[in-house]
Amino acid sequence: MTQTTVGIGGAAEGTDMVLNIGPQHPSTHGVLRLRLVLDGERISSAEPVIGYMHRGAEKLFEARDYRQIIMLANRHDWLSAFSNELGVVLAVERMLGMEVPERAVWTRTLLAELNRALNHLMFLGSYPLELGGMTPVFHAFREREELQTVMEEISGGRMHYMFNRVGGLKEDMPAGWTGRARQAVAAVRGRMDVFDKLVLGNEIFRARTRGVGVLDRRTVHAYGVSGPVARACGTDFDLRRDEPYLAYGELADVLKVVTREEGDCLARFECLLEQTHNALDLADACLDRLAELPPGPVNQRLPKVLKAPEGATYAWTENPLGVNGYYLVSKGEKTPYRLKLRSASFNNVQVLTELLPGTLVADMVAILGSLFFVVGDVDK
Amino acid sequence: MSPIPGHGLAKGLAVTLRTMTRRTVTQQYPETLPELPPRSRGVIGLFEENCTVCMLCARECPDWCIYIDSHKETTPAAAPGGRERSRNVLDRFAIDFSLCMYCGICIEVCPFDALFWSPEFEYAETDIRELTHERDTLREWMWTVPPPPALDPAAEEPKELAAARKSVDKLAAEARVAVQAPPAPAAQPASAAQPAKGATAATDANTKDATDPKDATAAKDATEPKDDKGPKDDKGGERP
């Protein structure tokens, strides 16, 4: 595909250069490869080359029972493990027509929001790092540590929680955990001004992100972009509000769907930041509600061999990075016949072909980082 | 933003100064060990005395990283005319921690409580083959297994406690019936029945003072095959 036209004297025509970014590049959070065609400093076309980390998750699902699928499913997007598990169990519960105990619903909502804050903090730290700011990532990881401690205490895992089960959760929370969770949320919220002021208020940060990589709403719709990236372009869509699952229907007064109109890198970062604040507020609201709930179980007795009845369902959730869906087809076996995974990052990364052409190489990292993707979620 | 040049720099330095006055959050790891919660999934310990080689863990493991070898042993009948019994003897139990995904399914499915999570994490190796840990190492890790944390007051009772309470209630009810009814003439002393009933009855020792002939004879039957077998076989008897 390389077309090299050598101009007379080198000035009459531009010389196209093909530049590979990745697969091992620090700004790609994994092994994403970008094939850029450059015209001088300007990108004339970009093609994301994906699949370096393809693990065949969907095929593996077909040979695993539902509990084993939870373990596989929490790994494709390793930053939002809890939300990934959630989609699987919601799909299976819907197929079984299973009613989940109220305590489990609220605990799940709480953990999903803590997971969202954890995920967003990662990007709130790594994005400034990619733009050359060293400090924010340390703050971000400190806050992450605070929340991870709480998550580890309840689930035993720091990243791969493996805490959802069909019909509820693995076990109830330890005594005093809600108090410690509340403290952690308050501590994180108390220090969030580092991101509000130090990062977002930074002149260099603003200069490098404002007006850069503007994504319009039509492209968002054409590529199926979702999550904070889509909301930064004015697409007012959030499954937590528009198709409430878990307890989000009752949290409508706390839940705030953050949108921006600009669609540039700064708007995407602002969306992410405000959503983090909102996730912490939602976590507090869930803790308040959990304290009022009557005592009860958090899971249900399951049969020794759990089989989803014959049929199909599509369960989608608002994951931290966007819409995450599972299309479950069952033939009544203990393994699914097919479990299609629709991951947010896959669609969000595709939009790079539209977003990058016309921009400068220097802005490439800023745009790439602002799409907030996890390569495992792209390659599945 | 601001009209004064270098305003952002000053703000940044203010944060630096503020952070300098606070205690560091960095843990000096090899010197200070992290405090890990009891549920922390560090390593899997094997309580091999409880293992009956039912192979459920190896079968349910999503990536088949548990290796179990066993053989059958036949013990001759204890009493003349009785049938001989065979039991499984564990030869090898190994977990390949280079494959293990730390999901905990093996621990969840174990019906005899032979596998446990331990927060122990310092078992890095320089060779991937040395990450396959055999039963002796897995047994050693059992010493690092912490007791499970107490649950939230609003939580449902753990099923172990619920089961113990149920059997206590049942025995208490039986005792009450026995007190009301006149004692049977062929009743055996209650003390003979006590040791055979195991842990659940032991908690009940003071409530169960009356003698119930049916209960005592059933308990006596249970004691008989016990003389030449360890506690492992006792557990194996209740295999579903």
Coordinates of C-alpha atoms in Angstrom, one line a residue, chain A residues 64-65 67-68 71-72 75 103 139 142 149 152-157 160-163 165 170-178 191 193-194 197-198 201 203 206 293-297 299 304 334, chain B residues 1-2 4-9 11-12 15 18-19 22-23 25 36-42 59-64 101-105 108-109 117 149-156 159 240:
Chain A
R64 CA -17.3 -23.2 30.2
D65 CA -20.2 -23.4 32.6
R67 CA -19.5 -19.8 37.0
Q68 CA -16.4 -20.4 34.9
M71 CA -14.1 -15.8 35.7
L72 CA -13.3 -15.4 32.0
R75 CA -10.8 -10.4 32.3
R103 CA -29.4 -6.7 49.5
H139 CA -2.3 10.7 43.0
R142 CA -3.1 6.4 45.7
T149 CA -8.3 -2.1 49.6
E152 CA -10.2 -6.6 48.2
E153 CA -11.7 -6.9 51.7
I154 CA -15.1 -7.7 50.4
S155 CA -14.2 -9.9 47.3
G156 CA -10.6 -11.0 47.9
G157 CA -9.4 -9.7 44.6
H160 CA -10.5 -9.7 39.1
Y161 CA -13.1 -9.7 41.8
M162 CA -14.9 -12.8 40.9
F163 CA -17.6 -11.8 43.3
R165 CA -22.7 -15.3 41.1
K170 CA -20.5 -14.9 46.4
E171 CA -20.8 -14.0 50.0
D172 CA -22.0 -11.1 52.2
M173 CA -19.8 -8.2 53.3
P174 CA -17.6 -8.5 56.3
A175 CA -18.7 -6.8 59.5
G176 CA -17.7 -3.1 59.5
W177 CA -17.0 -3.1 55.8
T178 CA -19.7 -0.5 55.0
R191 CA -8.6 14.5 47.4
D193 CA -9.5 18.4 43.8
V194 CA -6.1 17.3 42.5
K197 CA -7.8 21.9 39.8
L198 CA -4.2 20.7 39.3
G201 CA -6.8 23.7 35.5
E203 CA -2.6 25.5 31.2
R206 CA -5.8 22.6 28.4
L293 CA -32.4 -2.5 54.1
P294 CA -33.7 -5.3 56.3
P295 CA -31.4 -8.3 57.0
G296 CA -31.5 -10.9 54.3
P297 CA -29.5 -13.1 52.0
N299 CA -27.5 -15.0 47.1
K304 CA -25.6 -28.4 41.4
K334 CA -24.9 -26.1 31.1
Chain B
M1 CA -6.9 31.1 32.5
S2 CA -4.9 33.4 34.8
I4 CA -0.1 36.0 35.9
P5 CA 2.4 33.9 34.1
G6 CA 3.6 31.0 36.1
H7 CA 0.4 30.8 38.0
G8 CA 0.0 27.1 37.2
L9 CA 3.5 26.4 38.4
K11 CA -0.4 26.1 42.1
G12 CA 1.5 22.9 41.4
V15 CA 0.3 20.9 46.1
R18 CA 1.0 20.3 51.0
T19 CA 1.9 16.8 50.1
R22 CA 1.8 14.7 55.0
R23 CA 2.9 11.2 55.9
V25 CA 1.6 6.4 51.8
L36 CA -4.1 -8.3 53.8
P37 CA -7.7 -9.0 54.6
P38 CA -8.7 -12.6 55.4
R39 CA -10.5 -13.0 52.1
S40 CA -7.5 -12.0 50.1
R41 CA -6.8 -14.5 47.3
G42 CA -3.0 -15.0 47.6
R59 CA -12.8 -31.0 37.0
E60 CA -14.3 -27.6 37.8
C61 CA -11.0 -25.7 37.4
P62 CA -11.5 -23.5 34.3
D63 CA -8.0 -24.0 33.1
W64 CA -7.3 -27.5 34.5
M101 CA -6.3 -17.7 37.4
Y102 CA -7.1 -17.3 41.1
C103 CA -10.8 -17.5 40.6
G104 CA -11.4 -19.7 43.6
I105 CA -13.8 -22.1 42.0
E108 CA -16.0 -23.1 46.3
V109 CA -16.8 -26.6 44.9
W117 CA -7.5 -19.3 50.4
P149 CA -14.2 -12.5 58.8
A150 CA -17.3 -11.9 60.8
L151 CA -20.2 -11.0 58.5
D152 CA -22.2 -7.8 58.5
P153 CA -24.9 -7.7 61.1
A154 CA -27.6 -7.6 58.4
A155 CA -26.1 -10.6 56.6
E156 CA -27.7 -14.0 56.6
K159 CA -24.5 -21.9 56.3
P240 CA -23.3 -37.1 48.6

